[in-house]
XYZ file of C-alpha atoms in Angstrom:
631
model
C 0.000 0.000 0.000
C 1.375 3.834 -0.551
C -0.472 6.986 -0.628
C -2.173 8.286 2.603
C -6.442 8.058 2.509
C -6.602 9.944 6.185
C -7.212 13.551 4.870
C -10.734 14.391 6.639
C -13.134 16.517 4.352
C -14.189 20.067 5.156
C -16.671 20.657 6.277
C -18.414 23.528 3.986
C -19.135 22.773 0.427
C -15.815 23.646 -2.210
C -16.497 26.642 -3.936
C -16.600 25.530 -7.510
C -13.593 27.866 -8.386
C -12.580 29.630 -5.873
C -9.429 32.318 -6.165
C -6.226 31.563 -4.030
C -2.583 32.579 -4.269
C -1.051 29.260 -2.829
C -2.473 26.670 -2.649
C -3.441 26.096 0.739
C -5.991 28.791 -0.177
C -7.614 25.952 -2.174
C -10.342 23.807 0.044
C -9.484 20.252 -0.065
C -13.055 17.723 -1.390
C -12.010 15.332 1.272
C -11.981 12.680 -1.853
C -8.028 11.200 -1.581
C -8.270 9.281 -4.819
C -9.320 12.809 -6.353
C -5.746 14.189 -5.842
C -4.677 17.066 -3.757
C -6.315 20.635 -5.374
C -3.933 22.975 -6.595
C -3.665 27.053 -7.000
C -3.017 28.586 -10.290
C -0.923 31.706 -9.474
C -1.499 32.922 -12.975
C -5.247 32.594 -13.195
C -5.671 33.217 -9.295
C -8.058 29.979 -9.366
C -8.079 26.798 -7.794
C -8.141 23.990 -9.880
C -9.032 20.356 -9.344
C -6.075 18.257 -8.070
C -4.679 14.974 -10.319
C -6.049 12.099 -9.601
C -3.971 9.792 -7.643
C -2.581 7.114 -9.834
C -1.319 3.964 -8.327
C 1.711 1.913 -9.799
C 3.748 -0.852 -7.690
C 5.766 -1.237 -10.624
C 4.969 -4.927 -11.280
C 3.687 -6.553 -14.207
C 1.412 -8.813 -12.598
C -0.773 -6.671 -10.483
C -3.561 -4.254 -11.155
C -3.946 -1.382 -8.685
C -5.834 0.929 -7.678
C -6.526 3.517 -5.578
C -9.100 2.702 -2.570
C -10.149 5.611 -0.709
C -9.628 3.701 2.254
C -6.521 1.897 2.270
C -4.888 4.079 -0.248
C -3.097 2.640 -3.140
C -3.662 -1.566 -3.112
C -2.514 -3.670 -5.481
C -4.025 -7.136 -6.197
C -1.970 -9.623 -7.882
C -3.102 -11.428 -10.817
C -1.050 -14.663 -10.273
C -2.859 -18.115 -10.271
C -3.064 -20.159 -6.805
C 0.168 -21.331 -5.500
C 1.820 -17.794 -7.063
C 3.506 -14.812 -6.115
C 3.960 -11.628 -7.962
C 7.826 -10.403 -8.493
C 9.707 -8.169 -10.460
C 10.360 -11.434 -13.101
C 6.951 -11.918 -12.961
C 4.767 -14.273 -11.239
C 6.568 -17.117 -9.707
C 5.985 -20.342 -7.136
C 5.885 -19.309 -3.262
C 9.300 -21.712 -2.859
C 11.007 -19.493 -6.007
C 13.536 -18.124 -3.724
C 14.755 -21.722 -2.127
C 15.265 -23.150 -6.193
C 18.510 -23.801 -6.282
C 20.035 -22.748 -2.774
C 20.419 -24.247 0.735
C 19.463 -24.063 3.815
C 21.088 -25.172 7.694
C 18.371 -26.559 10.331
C 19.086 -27.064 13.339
C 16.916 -28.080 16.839
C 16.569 -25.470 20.477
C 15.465 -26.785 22.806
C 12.018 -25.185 23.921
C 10.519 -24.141 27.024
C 12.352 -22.926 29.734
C 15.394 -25.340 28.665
C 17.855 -22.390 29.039
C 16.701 -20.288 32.268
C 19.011 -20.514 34.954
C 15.754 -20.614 37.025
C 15.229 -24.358 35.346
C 18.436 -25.686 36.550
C 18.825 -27.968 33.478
C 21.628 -26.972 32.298
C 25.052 -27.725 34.400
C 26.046 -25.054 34.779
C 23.006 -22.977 34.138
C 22.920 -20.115 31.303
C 20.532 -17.487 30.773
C 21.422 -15.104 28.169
C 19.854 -14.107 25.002
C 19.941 -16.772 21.996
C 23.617 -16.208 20.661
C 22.494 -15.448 17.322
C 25.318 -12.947 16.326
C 27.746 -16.118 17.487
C 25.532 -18.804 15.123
C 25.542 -16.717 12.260
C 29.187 -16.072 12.294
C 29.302 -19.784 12.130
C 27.054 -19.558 8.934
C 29.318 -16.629 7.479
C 32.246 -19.157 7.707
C 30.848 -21.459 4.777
C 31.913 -20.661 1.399
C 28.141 -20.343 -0.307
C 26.007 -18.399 2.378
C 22.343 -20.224 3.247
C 19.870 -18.880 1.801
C 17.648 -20.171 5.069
C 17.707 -21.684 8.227
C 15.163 -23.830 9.763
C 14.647 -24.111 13.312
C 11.617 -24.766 15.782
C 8.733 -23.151 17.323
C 8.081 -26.538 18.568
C 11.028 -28.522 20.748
C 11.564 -30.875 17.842
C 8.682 -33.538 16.721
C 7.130 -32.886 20.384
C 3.961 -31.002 20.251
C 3.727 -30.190 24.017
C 6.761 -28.046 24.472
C 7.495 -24.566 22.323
C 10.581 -22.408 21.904
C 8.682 -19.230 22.479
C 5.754 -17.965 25.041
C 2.510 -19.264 24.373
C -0.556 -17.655 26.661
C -2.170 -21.094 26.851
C 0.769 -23.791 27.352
C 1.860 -22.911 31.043
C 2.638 -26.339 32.571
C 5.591 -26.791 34.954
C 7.374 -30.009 35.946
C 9.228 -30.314 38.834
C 11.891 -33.618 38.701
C 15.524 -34.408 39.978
C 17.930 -35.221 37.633
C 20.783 -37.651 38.266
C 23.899 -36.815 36.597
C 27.610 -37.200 37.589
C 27.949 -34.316 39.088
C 25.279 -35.391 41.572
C 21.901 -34.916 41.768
C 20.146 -31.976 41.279
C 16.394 -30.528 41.474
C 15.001 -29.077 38.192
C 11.663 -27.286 36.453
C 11.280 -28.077 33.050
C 7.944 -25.852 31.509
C 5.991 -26.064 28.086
C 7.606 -22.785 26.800
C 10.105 -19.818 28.243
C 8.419 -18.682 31.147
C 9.803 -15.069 31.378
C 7.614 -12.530 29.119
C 6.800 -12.922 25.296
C 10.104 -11.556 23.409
C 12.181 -11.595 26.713
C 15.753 -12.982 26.557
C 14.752 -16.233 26.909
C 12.293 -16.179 24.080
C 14.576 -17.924 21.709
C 12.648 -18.256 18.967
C 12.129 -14.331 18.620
C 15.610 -13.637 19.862
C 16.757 -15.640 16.818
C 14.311 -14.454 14.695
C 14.290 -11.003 15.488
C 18.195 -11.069 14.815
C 18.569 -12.822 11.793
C 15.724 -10.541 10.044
C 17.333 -7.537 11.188
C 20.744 -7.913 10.785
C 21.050 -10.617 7.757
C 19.169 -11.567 4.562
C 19.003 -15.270 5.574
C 15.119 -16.693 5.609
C 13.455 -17.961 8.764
C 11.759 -21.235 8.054
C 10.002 -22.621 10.991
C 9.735 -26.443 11.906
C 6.778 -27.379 13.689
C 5.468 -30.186 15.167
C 1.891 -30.708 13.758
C 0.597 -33.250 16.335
C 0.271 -30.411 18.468
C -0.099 -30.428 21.950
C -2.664 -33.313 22.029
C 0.074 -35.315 20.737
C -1.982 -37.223 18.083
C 0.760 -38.580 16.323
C 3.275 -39.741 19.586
C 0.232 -40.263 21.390
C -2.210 -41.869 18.997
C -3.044 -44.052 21.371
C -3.073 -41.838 24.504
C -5.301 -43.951 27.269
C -6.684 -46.292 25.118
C -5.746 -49.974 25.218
C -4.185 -49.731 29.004
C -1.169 -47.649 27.510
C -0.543 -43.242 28.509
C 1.727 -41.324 26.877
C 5.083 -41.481 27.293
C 6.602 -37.737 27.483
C 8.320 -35.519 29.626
C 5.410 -34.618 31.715
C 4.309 -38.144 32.947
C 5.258 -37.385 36.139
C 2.567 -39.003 38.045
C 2.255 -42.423 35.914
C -0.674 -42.915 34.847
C -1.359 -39.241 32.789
C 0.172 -36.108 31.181
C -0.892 -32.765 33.567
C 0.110 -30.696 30.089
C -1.956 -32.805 28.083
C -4.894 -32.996 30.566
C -4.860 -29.236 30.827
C -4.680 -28.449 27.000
C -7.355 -30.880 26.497
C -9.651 -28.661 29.265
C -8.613 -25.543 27.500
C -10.255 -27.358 24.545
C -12.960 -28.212 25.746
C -13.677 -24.471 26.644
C -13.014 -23.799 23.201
C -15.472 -26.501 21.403
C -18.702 -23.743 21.088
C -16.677 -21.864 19.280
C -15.017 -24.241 17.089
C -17.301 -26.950 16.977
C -20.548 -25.383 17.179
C -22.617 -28.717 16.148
C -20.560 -30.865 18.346
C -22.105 -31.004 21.812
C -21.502 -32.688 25.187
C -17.700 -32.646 24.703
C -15.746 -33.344 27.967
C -12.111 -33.659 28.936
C -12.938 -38.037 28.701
C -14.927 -37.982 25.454
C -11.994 -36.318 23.836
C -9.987 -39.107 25.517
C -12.563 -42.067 24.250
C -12.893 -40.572 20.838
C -10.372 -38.481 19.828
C -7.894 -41.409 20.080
C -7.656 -44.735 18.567
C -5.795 -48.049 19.123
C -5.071 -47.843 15.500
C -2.905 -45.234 13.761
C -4.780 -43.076 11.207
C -8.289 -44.661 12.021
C -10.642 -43.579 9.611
C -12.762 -41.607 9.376
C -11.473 -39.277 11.357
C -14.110 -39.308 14.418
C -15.677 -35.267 15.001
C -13.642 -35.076 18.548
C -10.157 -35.217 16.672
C -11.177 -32.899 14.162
C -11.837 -30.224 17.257
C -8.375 -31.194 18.468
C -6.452 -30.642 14.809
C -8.939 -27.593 14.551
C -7.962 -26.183 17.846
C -3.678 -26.740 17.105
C -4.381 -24.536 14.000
C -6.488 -21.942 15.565
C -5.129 -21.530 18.849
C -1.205 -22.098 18.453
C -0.397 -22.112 14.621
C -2.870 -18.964 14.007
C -0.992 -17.251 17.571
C 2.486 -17.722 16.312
C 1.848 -16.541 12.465
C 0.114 -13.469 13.791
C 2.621 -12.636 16.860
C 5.695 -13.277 14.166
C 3.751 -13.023 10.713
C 7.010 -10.252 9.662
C 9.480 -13.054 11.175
C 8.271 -16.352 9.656
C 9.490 -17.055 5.906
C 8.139 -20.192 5.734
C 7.176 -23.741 7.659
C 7.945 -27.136 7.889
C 5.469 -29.016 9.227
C 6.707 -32.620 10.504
C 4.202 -35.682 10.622
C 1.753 -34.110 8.691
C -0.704 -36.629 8.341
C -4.328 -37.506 8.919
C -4.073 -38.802 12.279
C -2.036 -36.332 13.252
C -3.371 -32.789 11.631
C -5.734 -31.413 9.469
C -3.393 -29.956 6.867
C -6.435 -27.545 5.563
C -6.679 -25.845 8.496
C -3.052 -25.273 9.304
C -2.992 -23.886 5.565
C -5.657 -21.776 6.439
C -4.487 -20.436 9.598
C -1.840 -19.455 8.168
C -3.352 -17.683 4.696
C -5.803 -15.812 6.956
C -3.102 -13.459 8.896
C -3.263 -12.118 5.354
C 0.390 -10.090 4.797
C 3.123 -11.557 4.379
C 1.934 -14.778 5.764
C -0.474 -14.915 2.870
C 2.655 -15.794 0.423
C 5.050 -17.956 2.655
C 5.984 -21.814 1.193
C 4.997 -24.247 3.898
C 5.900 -27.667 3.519
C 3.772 -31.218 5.260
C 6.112 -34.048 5.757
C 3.803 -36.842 5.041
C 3.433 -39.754 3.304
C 5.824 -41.075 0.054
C 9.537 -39.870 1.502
C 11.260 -41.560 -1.891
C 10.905 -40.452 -4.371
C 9.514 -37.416 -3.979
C 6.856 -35.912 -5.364
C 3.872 -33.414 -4.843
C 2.243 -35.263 -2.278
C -0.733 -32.694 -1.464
C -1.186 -30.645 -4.081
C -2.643 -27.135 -3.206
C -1.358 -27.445 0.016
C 2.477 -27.841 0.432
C 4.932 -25.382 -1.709
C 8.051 -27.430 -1.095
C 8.669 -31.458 -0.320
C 9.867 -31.852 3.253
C 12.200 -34.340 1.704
C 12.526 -36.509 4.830
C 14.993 -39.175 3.735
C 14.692 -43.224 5.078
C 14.153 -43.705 8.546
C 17.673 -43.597 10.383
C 16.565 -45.911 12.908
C 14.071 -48.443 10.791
C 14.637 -52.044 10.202
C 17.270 -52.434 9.473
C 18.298 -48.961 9.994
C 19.089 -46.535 7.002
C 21.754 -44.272 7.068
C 21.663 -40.773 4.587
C 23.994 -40.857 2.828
C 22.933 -44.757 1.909
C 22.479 -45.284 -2.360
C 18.650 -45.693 -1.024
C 17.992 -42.670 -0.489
C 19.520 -41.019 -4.116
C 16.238 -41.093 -5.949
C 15.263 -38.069 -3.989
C 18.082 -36.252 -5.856
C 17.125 -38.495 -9.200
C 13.377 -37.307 -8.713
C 14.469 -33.687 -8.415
C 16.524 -34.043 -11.888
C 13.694 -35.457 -13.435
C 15.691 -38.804 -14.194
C 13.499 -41.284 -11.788
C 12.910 -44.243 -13.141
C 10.692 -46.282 -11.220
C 6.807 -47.099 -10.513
C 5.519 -44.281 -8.997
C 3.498 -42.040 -10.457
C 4.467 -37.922 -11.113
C 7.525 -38.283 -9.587
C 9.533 -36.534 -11.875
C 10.222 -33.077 -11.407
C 10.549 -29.859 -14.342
C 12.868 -27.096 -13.695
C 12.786 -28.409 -10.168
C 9.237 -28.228 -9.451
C 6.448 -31.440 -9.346
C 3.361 -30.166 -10.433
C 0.323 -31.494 -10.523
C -2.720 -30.041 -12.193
C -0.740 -26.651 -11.830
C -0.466 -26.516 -8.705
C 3.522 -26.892 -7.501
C 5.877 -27.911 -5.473
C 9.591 -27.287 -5.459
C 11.667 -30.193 -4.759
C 13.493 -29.781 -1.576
C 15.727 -32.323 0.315
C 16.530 -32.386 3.870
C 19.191 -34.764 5.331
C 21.176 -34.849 8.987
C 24.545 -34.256 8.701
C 24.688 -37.073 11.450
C 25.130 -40.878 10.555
C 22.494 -42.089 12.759
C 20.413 -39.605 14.306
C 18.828 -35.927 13.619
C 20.321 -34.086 16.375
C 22.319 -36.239 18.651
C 25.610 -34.134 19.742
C 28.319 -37.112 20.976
C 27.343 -38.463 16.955
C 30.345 -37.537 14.951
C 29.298 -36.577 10.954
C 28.853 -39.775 9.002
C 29.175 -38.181 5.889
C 32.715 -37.198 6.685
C 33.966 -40.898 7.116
C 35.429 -42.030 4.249
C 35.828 -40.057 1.155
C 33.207 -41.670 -1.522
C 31.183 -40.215 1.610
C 32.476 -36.959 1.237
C 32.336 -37.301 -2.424
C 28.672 -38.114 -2.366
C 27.490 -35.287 -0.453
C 28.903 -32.763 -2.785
C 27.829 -34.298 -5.657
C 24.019 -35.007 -4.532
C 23.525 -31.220 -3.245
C 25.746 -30.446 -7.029
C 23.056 -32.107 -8.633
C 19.651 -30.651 -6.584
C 21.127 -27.006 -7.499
C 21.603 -27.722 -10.843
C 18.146 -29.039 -11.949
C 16.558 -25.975 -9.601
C 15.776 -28.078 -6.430
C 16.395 -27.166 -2.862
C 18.477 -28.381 0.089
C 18.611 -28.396 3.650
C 21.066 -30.171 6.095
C 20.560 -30.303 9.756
C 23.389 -30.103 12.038
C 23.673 -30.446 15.773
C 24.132 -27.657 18.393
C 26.534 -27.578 21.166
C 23.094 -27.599 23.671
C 21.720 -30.460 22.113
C 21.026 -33.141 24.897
C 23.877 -31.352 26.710
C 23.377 -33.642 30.080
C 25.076 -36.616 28.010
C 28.325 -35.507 29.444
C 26.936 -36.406 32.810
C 24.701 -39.424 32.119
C 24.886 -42.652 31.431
C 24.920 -42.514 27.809
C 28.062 -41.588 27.344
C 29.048 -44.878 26.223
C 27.020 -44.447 23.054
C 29.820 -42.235 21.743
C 30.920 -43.666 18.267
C 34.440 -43.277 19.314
C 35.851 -43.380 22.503
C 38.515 -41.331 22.102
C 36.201 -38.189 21.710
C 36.020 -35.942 24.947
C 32.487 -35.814 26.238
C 33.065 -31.670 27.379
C 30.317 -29.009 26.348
C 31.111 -25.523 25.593
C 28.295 -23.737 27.812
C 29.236 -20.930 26.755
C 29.047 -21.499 23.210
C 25.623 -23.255 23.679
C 23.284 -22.642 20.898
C 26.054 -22.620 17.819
C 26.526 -25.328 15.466
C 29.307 -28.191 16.609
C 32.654 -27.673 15.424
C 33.023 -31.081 13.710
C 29.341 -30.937 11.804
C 30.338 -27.006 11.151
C 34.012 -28.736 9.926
C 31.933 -30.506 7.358
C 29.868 -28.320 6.372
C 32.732 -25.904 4.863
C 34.489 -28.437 3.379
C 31.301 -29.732 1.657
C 30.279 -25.931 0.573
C 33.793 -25.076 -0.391
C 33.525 -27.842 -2.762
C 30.534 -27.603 -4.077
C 31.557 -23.408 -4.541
C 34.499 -25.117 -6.425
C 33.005 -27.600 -8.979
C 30.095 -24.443 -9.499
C 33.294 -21.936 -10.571
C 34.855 -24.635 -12.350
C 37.821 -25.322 -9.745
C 36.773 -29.150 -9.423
C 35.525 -31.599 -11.465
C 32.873 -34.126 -10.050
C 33.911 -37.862 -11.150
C 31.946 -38.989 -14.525
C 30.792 -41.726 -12.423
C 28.269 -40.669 -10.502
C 28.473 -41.939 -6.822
C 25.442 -44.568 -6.671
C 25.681 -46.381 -10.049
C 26.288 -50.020 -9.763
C 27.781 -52.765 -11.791
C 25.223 -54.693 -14.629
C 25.938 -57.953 -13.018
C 22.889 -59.856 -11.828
C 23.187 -60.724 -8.349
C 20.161 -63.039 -8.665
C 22.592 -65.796 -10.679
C 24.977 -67.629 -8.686
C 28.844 -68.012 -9.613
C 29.181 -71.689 -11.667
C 32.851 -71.158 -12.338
C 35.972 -72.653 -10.081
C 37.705 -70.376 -7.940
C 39.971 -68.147 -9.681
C 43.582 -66.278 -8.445
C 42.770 -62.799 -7.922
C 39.022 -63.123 -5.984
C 39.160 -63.532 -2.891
C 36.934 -62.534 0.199
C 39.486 -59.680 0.647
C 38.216 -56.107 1.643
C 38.699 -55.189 -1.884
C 36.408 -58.288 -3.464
C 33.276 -57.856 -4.733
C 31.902 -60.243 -2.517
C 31.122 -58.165 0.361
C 27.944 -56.318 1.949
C 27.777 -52.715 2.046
C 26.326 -52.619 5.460
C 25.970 -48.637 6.180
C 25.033 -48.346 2.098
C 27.559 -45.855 0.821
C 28.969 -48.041 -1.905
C 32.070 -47.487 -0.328
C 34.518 -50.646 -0.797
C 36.950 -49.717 2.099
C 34.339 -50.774 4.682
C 32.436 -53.300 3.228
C 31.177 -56.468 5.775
C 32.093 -59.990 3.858
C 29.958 -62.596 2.689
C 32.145 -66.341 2.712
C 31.582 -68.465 -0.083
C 28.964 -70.748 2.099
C 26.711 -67.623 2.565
C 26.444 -66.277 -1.063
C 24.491 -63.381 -0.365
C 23.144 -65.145 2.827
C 20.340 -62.806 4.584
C 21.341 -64.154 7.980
C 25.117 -62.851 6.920
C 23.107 -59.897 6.409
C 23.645 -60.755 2.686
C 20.704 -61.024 -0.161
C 20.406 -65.003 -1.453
C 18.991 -65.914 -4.281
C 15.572 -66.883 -2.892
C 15.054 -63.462 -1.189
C 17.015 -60.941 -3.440
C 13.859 -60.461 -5.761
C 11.774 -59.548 -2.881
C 12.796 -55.493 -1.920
C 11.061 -55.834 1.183
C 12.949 -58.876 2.071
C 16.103 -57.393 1.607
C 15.246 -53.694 1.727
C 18.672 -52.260 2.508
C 20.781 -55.196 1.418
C 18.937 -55.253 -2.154
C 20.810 -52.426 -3.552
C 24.050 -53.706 -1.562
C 24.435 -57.093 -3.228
C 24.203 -55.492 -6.724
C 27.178 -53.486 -5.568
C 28.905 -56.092 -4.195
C 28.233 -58.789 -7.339
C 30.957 -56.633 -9.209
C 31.370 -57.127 -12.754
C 34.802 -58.983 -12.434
C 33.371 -61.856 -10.336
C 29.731 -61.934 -11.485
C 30.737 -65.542 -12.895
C 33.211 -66.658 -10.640
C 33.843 -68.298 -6.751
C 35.710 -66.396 -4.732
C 38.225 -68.710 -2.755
């Protein structure tokens, strides 16, 4: 909007041409569109002012002058669009071909010196300056970050004040350094945008003082938990969270479900008799993503959009860039009315890409059209069966999908210029991976990625690839706070290494960790490199495998030259990076035996068999021994 509509008019009627000698002699119609009037010093006679004409400069707007709000423009982009000086593009048009770093706070009053969490304690505004030095260190600056308004996938704990999620626990914890009472609360307990606010200290900064994006992760289960706690008193088991401190229910849970019930008039009118247990009895199921969805879950997805989606987008709609919404799906949210929580702060909220993580991970593809502007791009589950790490070959048809050069069953999973659409309505393709081996956020996990060098090699080729065909890509680091008591508990054994120093740098406690940060530039700086032309990528590309079929067992004698050596074909690529170097060995007796954690012949033609070790065996049949016994 420009232009100012608050002139007031006066109050006798304009003399139709009044004489003047300036012209503030000239009476003003009240009329703002009509243009201020004007004196004629050579005539001596007022004359009517220009009309107001109203230009934004864009091409895809029309505008006009309201005598209300002034100059408005309304953009003439389809659904899914935004208007910019090139035009009208996709919301996600600024993430095609960039990156992004995500990272997890903690949330509630994690950081207060008050909650005695921490050992020692800190309270201190969110070191933002300190984090985005970090960032400034990496060759190719992000174009976003991503971190939470939730504490992670939890839906009962937030990294900013909410009115309604006020729940205290007190608890001991037992650590090393001796025991020691603590509070832990839903969110930062000191006032809305105080210093422990993190989420609008961090915010607040990088909007102010950088041009880096804020991209908010969110937890959609909310704090009902319908996702963690599908099940939540139903079938003889409670929820198992942070607040179960008096074993048999959640007090947060209990009290967000009252505050619901409060709400239900106003939004569900036609549902009536709701109490605290119905919600209980109906809103949860024994079974995830029952269906249909019964009317008492509805009024709890209804009431996580209204009363904490809607509060955050308004409180922060100049702060927010964009969201990622995690476990997106029908048991756990209504994805409409998240969408339209957000659309109806109106603003800038009214063009931000949000993003459900839901459904199909790989490949990717548009999985809600008219709803989601990016693909989370989730990759395997790091802890499934059998456990999947990122950087494994089965997770590369996210980056094939993205180039458009997927070949398999599923349907519109090939992305143009970066983008899957469907019908029109798009989706930019957008990959997020942990820069961990084994876990999201875990700090004592050192950066599988930066292992072995076909590793290293991988990761600059895969994000290499994503920015060339237009895509977009996010990796998530650990911070130095990130389940900070490990020094002091009894999981410090699940080190990967025991010659790394369990010691926390309090001080430094919400930047990224020097080793993850340590990969991170070299992985940038490369990728810089091969984009100026410094390095070449291998012609190979890092996942293809040898033409051999696995499924047809070696008839020839043993020959000099293959043996069960590290550098044989015969092995199993247990953590999937196609790296030789590390490769687990499969003896002659267990050709590709599953119990060797090897595909045989009976159960290499079934994927879900062999899931992992499907993809593994091809690379291990190499095409010098495809015919032979290795002795």
């Amino acid at each position: 909007l420009s232009g100012s509509p608050s002139k007031s008019p006066m109050s006798a009627p304009m003399d139709p041409s009044p004489s003047c000698t300036q012209n503030t002699d000239c009476p003003d119609d009240g009329i703002f569109c009509n243009g201020e009037p004007t004196c004629n010093t050579i005539t001596g006679q007022c004359e009517d002012g220009t009309p107001v004409e109203c230009d934004d400069g864009l091409s895809c707007t029309t505008d006009q002058c309201d005598e209300d709000n002034g100059c408005v423009s309304t953009s003439t982009c389809s659904a899914g669009e935004v208007c910019t000086a090139d035009g009208c593009k996709p919301r996600a048009h600024w993430m095609s071909g960039e990156y992004g770093i995500g990272f997890r706070i903690q949330g509630g009053n994690y950081y207060e010196a008050s909650a005695n969490i921490l050992s020692p304690a800190v309270s201190q505004p969110y070191p933002a300056a300190a984090l985005h030095t970090q960032l400034l260190s990496l060759p190719i600056q992000p174009k976003w970050v991503i971190f939470g308004l939730s504490a992670g996938a939890e839906g009962l704990e937030y990294t900013s004040h909410h009115p309604d999620l006020t729940v205290c626990k007190e608890y001991v914890i037992n650590a090393g350094t001796g025991d020691r009472n603590a509070r832990l609360c839903q969110t930062p307990t000191l006032p809305k945008e105080g210093p422990t606010d993190n989420f609008f200290q961090l915010a607040s900064w990088f909007k102010a003082n950088t041009d880096i994006k804020v991209i908010v992760y969110m937890a959609s289960e909310g704090p009902a938990k319908l996702h963690h706690c599908y099940n939540y008193l139903k079938g003889g088991e409670i929820c198992d969270d942070a607040f179960d401190w008096n074993g048999s229910e959640s007090p947060a849970m209990e009290t967000w479900l009252t505050k619901v019930v409060s709400w239900a008039p106003e939004l569900a009118p036609g549902l009536t008799g709701v109490t605290v247990s119905s919600l209980k009895q109906n809103a949860y199921s024994t079974t995830y993503n029952a269906i249909p969805i019964p009317p008492e879950r509805d009024l709890l997805q209804k009431a996580y959009a209204q009363k904490v989606v809607k509060y955050f987008a308004t409180e922060y709609k100049d702060l927010i860039d964009g969201y990622w919404f995690d476990h997106a799906t029908n048991q756990a949210c209504n994805r409409q009315y998240i969408l339209d929580a957000i659309r109806s702060v109106g603003g800038h909220q009214a063009d931000v890409p949000i993003a459900f993580q839901h459904n199909d991970k790989i490949p990717l593809k548009n999985n809600h059209p008219g709803q989601e502007d990016y693909t989370g791009g989730h990759p395997n589950p790091l802890r499934g069966t059998p456990p999947i790490p990122p950087y494994s070959c089965l997770n590369e048809d996210m980056t094939n999908s993205i180039e458009g050069a997927y070949q398999g069953a599923v349907a519109n999973a090939n992305a143009v210029n970066g983008y899957f659409d469907v019908s029109g309505d798009k989706s930019l393709g957008h990959i997020f991976l942990p820069t961990n081996k084994d876990s999201w956020n875990r700090l004592l996990r050192l950066p599988g990625w930066g292992e072995t060098v076909m590793r290293k090699d991988k990761a600059v080729e895969w994000m290499h690839r994503v920015k060339v065909a237009g895509g977009a890509w996010s990796w998530n680091p650990p911070m130095m706070s990130n389940n900070a008591n490990d020094c002091e508990a009894d999981n410090v054994d699940d080190k990967p290494n025991p010659s790394i120093g369990c010691v926390v740098d309090y001080e430094a406690w919400g930047k990224l960790d020097d080793q993850h940060l340590t990969f991170l530039q070299e992985t940038v700086g490369r990728l810089k490199n091969v984009v100026d032309g410094a390095e070449s990528l291998p012609a190979t590309q890092s996942c293809e495998i040898a033409t051999a079929d696995p499924t047809t067992a070696p008839t020839e004698s043993p020959v000099s030259g293959c043996t069960n050596a590290p550098s044989s074909c015969w092995g199993y690529d247990h953590d999937g990076d196609n790296d030789p170097n590390d490769r687990k060995l499969c003896g002659v007796g267990a050709y590709f035996n599953n119990n060797a954690r090897c595909c045989n012949v009976d159960t290499f033609k079934s994927f879900n068999s062999c899931t992992n070790q499907m993809e593994s065996a091809k690379v291990a049949c190499c095409a010098q021994c495809a015919t032979q016994i290795c002795t």
